[in-house]
mmCIF file of C-alpha atoms and ligand atoms in Angstrom:
data_model
loop_
_atom_site.group_PDB
_atom_site.id
_atom_site.type_symbol
_atom_site.label_atom_id
_atom_site.label_comp_id
_atom_site.label_asym_id
_atom_site.label_seq_id
_atom_site.Cartn_x
_atom_site.Cartn_y
_atom_site.Cartn_z
ATOM 1 C CA MET A 1 174.838 -291.462 -112.308
ATOM 2 C CA ASN A 2 175.643 -287.847 -111.389
ATOM 3 C CA ASN A 3 174.849 -286.062 -114.624
ATOM 4 C CA LYS A 4 172.043 -283.601 -114.040
ATOM 5 C CA ILE A 5 173.058 -279.969 -113.791
ATOM 6 C CA ILE A 6 171.359 -276.614 -113.692
ATOM 7 C CA ILE A 7 172.766 -273.397 -115.102
ATOM 8 C CA ILE A 8 171.171 -270.412 -113.373
ATOM 9 C CA ASN A 9 171.446 -266.893 -114.754
ATOM 10 C CA GLY A 10 170.533 -263.768 -112.831
ATOM 11 C CA PRO A 11 169.150 -260.359 -113.757
ATOM 12 C CA ASN A 12 169.644 -258.763 -117.170
ATOM 13 C CA LEU A 13 171.442 -261.767 -118.636
ATOM 14 C CA ASN A 14 168.316 -262.351 -120.762
ATOM 15 C CA LEU A 15 169.457 -259.215 -122.629
ATOM 16 C CA LEU A 16 172.832 -260.609 -123.654
ATOM 17 C CA GLY A 17 173.659 -259.498 -127.180
ATOM 18 C CA GLU A 18 171.866 -256.210 -126.543
ATOM 19 C CA ARG A 19 173.427 -254.933 -123.289
ATOM 20 C CA GLU A 20 177.020 -253.634 -122.901
ATOM 21 C CA GLN A 21 178.635 -255.639 -125.672
ATOM 22 C CA SER A 22 182.038 -254.308 -124.609
ATOM 23 C CA GLN A 23 181.636 -256.311 -121.365
ATOM 24 C CA TYR A 24 179.583 -259.273 -122.491
ATOM 25 C CA GLY A 25 180.225 -259.699 -126.205
ATOM 26 C CA SER A 26 177.662 -260.088 -128.945
ATOM 27 C CA ILE A 27 176.321 -263.557 -128.168
ATOM 28 C CA THR A 28 172.587 -263.553 -127.469
ATOM 29 C CA PHE A 29 170.996 -265.353 -124.531
ATOM 30 C CA LYS A 30 169.338 -267.762 -126.946
ATOM 31 C CA GLU A 31 172.670 -268.573 -128.621
ATOM 32 C CA LEU A 32 174.340 -269.008 -125.226
ATOM 33 C CA ARG A 33 171.637 -271.441 -124.188
ATOM 34 C CA LYS A 34 172.156 -273.444 -127.378
ATOM 35 C CA ILE A 35 175.950 -273.761 -127.024
ATOM 36 C CA CYS A 36 175.545 -274.778 -123.365
ATOM 37 C CA ILE A 37 172.974 -277.463 -124.169
ATOM 38 C CA ASN A 38 175.090 -278.753 -127.084
ATOM 39 C CA LYS A 39 178.269 -278.950 -124.979
ATOM 40 C CA SER A 40 176.366 -280.643 -122.155
ATOM 41 C CA GLU A 41 174.942 -283.279 -124.502
ATOM 42 C CA GLU A 42 178.404 -283.903 -125.951
ATOM 43 C CA LEU A 43 179.683 -284.564 -122.407
ATOM 44 C CA GLY A 44 176.728 -286.710 -121.332
ATOM 45 C CA LEU A 45 175.187 -284.110 -119.055
ATOM 46 C CA VAL A 46 171.499 -283.329 -118.854
ATOM 47 C CA THR A 47 171.291 -279.571 -118.387
ATOM 48 C CA GLU A 48 168.529 -277.177 -117.458
ATOM 49 C CA PHE A 49 169.287 -273.595 -118.497
ATOM 50 C CA SER A 50 167.362 -270.971 -116.557
ATOM 51 C CA GLN A 51 167.202 -267.237 -115.972
ATOM 52 C CA SER A 52 165.339 -264.844 -113.720
ATOM 53 C CA ASN A 53 165.429 -261.150 -113.021
ATOM 54 C CA VAL A 54 163.832 -261.682 -109.610
ATOM 55 C CA GLU A 55 165.923 -262.398 -106.509
ATOM 56 C CA GLY A 56 163.259 -264.522 -104.793
ATOM 57 C CA GLU A 57 162.772 -266.637 -107.915
ATOM 58 C CA LEU A 58 166.507 -267.298 -108.001
ATOM 59 C CA VAL A 59 166.383 -268.351 -104.334
ATOM 60 C CA ASN A 60 163.503 -270.725 -105.185
ATOM 61 C CA LEU A 61 165.422 -272.161 -108.154
ATOM 62 C CA ILE A 62 168.476 -272.754 -105.965
ATOM 63 C CA GLN A 63 166.431 -274.313 -103.158
ATOM 64 C CA ASN A 64 164.513 -276.614 -105.505
ATOM 65 C CA ALA A 65 167.717 -277.624 -107.296
ATOM 66 C CA ARG A 66 168.975 -279.563 -104.262
ATOM 67 C CA LYS A 67 166.461 -282.369 -104.908
ATOM 68 C CA LYS A 68 166.805 -282.475 -108.690
ATOM 69 C CA PHE A 69 170.371 -281.679 -109.751
ATOM 70 C CA ASP A 70 173.873 -282.971 -109.061
ATOM 71 C CA GLY A 71 175.682 -279.718 -109.805
ATOM 72 C CA MET A 72 175.042 -276.029 -110.378
ATOM 73 C CA ILE A 73 176.642 -273.322 -112.514
ATOM 74 C CA LEU A 74 175.557 -269.885 -111.338
ATOM 75 C CA ASN A 75 175.948 -266.460 -112.867
ATOM 76 C CA ALA A 76 174.099 -264.479 -110.220
ATOM 77 C CA ALA A 77 174.880 -261.263 -112.151
ATOM 78 C CA ALA A 78 174.273 -258.117 -110.047
ATOM 79 C CA PHE A 79 172.942 -260.191 -107.115
ATOM 80 C CA THR A 80 176.476 -261.608 -106.736
ATOM 81 C CA HIS A 81 177.414 -258.352 -105.064
ATOM 82 C CA THR A 82 174.335 -257.848 -102.892
ATOM 83 C CA SER A 83 172.370 -260.990 -102.085
ATOM 84 C CA VAL A 84 172.729 -262.616 -98.674
ATOM 85 C CA ALA A 85 169.564 -264.592 -99.553
ATOM 86 C CA ILE A 86 171.236 -266.225 -102.569
ATOM 87 C CA ARG A 87 174.348 -266.952 -100.513
ATOM 88 C CA ASP A 88 172.241 -268.609 -97.792
ATOM 89 C CA ALA A 89 170.351 -270.690 -100.369
ATOM 90 C CA LEU A 90 173.634 -271.876 -101.907
ATOM 91 C CA ASN A 91 174.704 -273.158 -98.503
ATOM 92 C CA VAL A 92 171.783 -275.590 -98.631
ATOM 93 C CA PHE A 93 172.947 -277.080 -101.956
ATOM 94 C CA LYS A 94 175.520 -279.601 -100.756
ATOM 95 C CA LYS A 95 176.911 -280.431 -104.205
ATOM 96 C CA PRO A 96 179.385 -278.774 -106.612
ATOM 97 C CA ILE A 97 178.679 -275.146 -107.507
ATOM 98 C CA ILE A 98 180.644 -273.093 -110.033
ATOM 99 C CA GLU A 99 180.371 -269.286 -109.843
ATOM 100 C CA LEU A 100 180.598 -267.689 -113.252
ATOM 101 C CA HIS A 101 180.989 -264.182 -114.635
ATOM 102 C CA ILE A 102 181.340 -263.304 -118.295
ATOM 103 C CA SER A 103 183.313 -260.146 -117.543
ATOM 104 C CA ASN A 104 186.300 -259.690 -115.248
ATOM 105 C CA ILE A 105 184.498 -258.241 -112.238
ATOM 106 C CA TYR A 106 187.841 -257.230 -110.669
ATOM 107 C CA LYS A 107 188.669 -254.931 -113.594
ATOM 108 C CA ARG A 108 185.367 -253.082 -113.264
ATOM 109 C CA GLU A 109 183.742 -250.733 -110.724
ATOM 110 C CA GLU A 110 184.762 -251.314 -107.128
ATOM 111 C CA PHE A 111 181.274 -252.444 -106.078
ATOM 112 C CA ARG A 112 181.702 -255.459 -108.375
ATOM 113 C CA HIS A 113 184.922 -256.562 -106.698
ATOM 114 C CA LYS A 114 183.045 -258.079 -103.783
ATOM 115 C CA SER A 115 181.245 -261.371 -104.345
ATOM 116 C CA LEU A 116 179.022 -262.566 -101.513
ATOM 117 C CA ILE A 117 179.083 -266.088 -102.902
ATOM 118 C CA SER A 118 182.708 -266.879 -103.805
ATOM 119 C CA ASP A 119 183.487 -268.416 -100.430
ATOM 120 C CA VAL A 120 180.485 -270.763 -100.459
ATOM 121 C CA VAL A 121 181.027 -272.244 -103.942
ATOM 122 C CA THR A 122 183.368 -274.940 -105.205
ATOM 123 C CA GLY A 123 185.204 -272.685 -107.662
ATOM 124 C CA GLY A 124 184.796 -269.874 -110.123
ATOM 125 C CA ILE A 125 185.429 -268.576 -113.629
ATOM 126 C CA PHE A 126 185.421 -264.906 -114.634
ATOM 127 C CA GLY A 127 186.568 -262.659 -117.469
ATOM 128 C CA LEU A 128 186.645 -265.300 -120.209
ATOM 129 C CA GLY A 129 183.489 -264.214 -121.995
ATOM 130 C CA ALA A 130 180.789 -266.670 -122.984
ATOM 131 C CA ASP A 131 183.511 -269.351 -123.259
ATOM 132 C CA GLY A 132 183.416 -269.357 -119.461
ATOM 133 C CA TYR A 133 180.142 -271.281 -119.654
ATOM 134 C CA ILE A 134 181.746 -273.984 -121.797
ATOM 135 C CA LEU A 135 184.711 -274.206 -119.410
ATOM 136 C CA ALA A 136 182.344 -274.404 -116.452
ATOM 137 C CA ILE A 137 180.410 -277.271 -118.087
ATOM 138 C CA ILE A 138 183.674 -279.162 -118.757
ATOM 139 C CA SER A 139 184.807 -278.637 -115.142
ATOM 140 C CA MET A 140 181.441 -279.656 -113.764
ATOM 141 C CA GLN A 141 181.472 -282.874 -115.771
ATOM 142 C CA LYS A 142 184.894 -283.704 -114.258
ATOM 143 C CA LEU A 143 183.763 -282.869 -110.738
ATOM 144 C CA LEU A 144 180.699 -285.119 -111.087
ATOM 145 C CA LYS A 145 182.709 -287.931 -112.676
ATOM 146 C CA ASN A 146 185.081 -287.903 -109.695
ATOM 147 C CA GLU A 147 182.110 -288.096 -107.337
ATOM 148 C CA ASP A 148 180.841 -291.187 -109.191
ATOM 149 C CA ARG A 149 184.058 -293.071 -108.398
HETATM 150 C C1 LIG B 201 178.217 -260.409 -114.469
HETATM 151 C C2 LIG B 201 178.972 -259.316 -113.704
HETATM 152 C C3 LIG B 201 178.064 -258.580 -112.751
HETATM 153 O O1 LIG B 201 178.794 -257.581 -112.039
HETATM 154 C C4 LIG B 201 176.963 -257.880 -113.528
HETATM 155 O O2 LIG B 201 176.056 -257.243 -112.653
HETATM 156 C C5 LIG B 201 176.256 -258.785 -114.475
HETATM 157 C C6 LIG B 201 176.982 -259.835 -115.168
HETATM 158 C C7 LIG B 201 179.079 -261.080 -115.554
HETATM 159 O O3 LIG B 201 178.664 -262.122 -116.056
HETATM 160 O O4 LIG B 201 180.141 -260.572 -115.909
HETATM 161 O O5 LIG B 201 175.068 -258.597 -114.744
HETATM 162 O O6 LIG B 201 177.830 -261.415 -113.552
#
């Protein structure tokens, strides 16, 4: 059964609830983790929720995920706009990937308008706040269910 997913969060997302609430809302990282795990369980998914501030650690997480997980939800945060290494690692993960951003990156500074990963992922969600994670989990469950057929 295809039901193991990893949610990977990039730099500074550990400070959710404390950083730029006007962009990211008041939910804390711990609360976000809890709602993601709860929603996953409700949908029959087994989810690992991870975060790193270090680009190389994110590359390692993405590389290692190819052997252990059926799908990936990735908020690469600031590395979205800069990291060729993360993009290259994603190309090795031959299963569904959802790119996620809490804020609407296209309404913000111009340097955030460019994502280096959008064209190597399955699809994306942005600008819907923390709810985006719930929507991504629902979409991932559907993608994996279709693959099971
Ligand atoms: C973000 C948007 C990025 O531009 C920013 O660097 C982040 C978070 C988001 O979730 O809206 O850290 O990925």
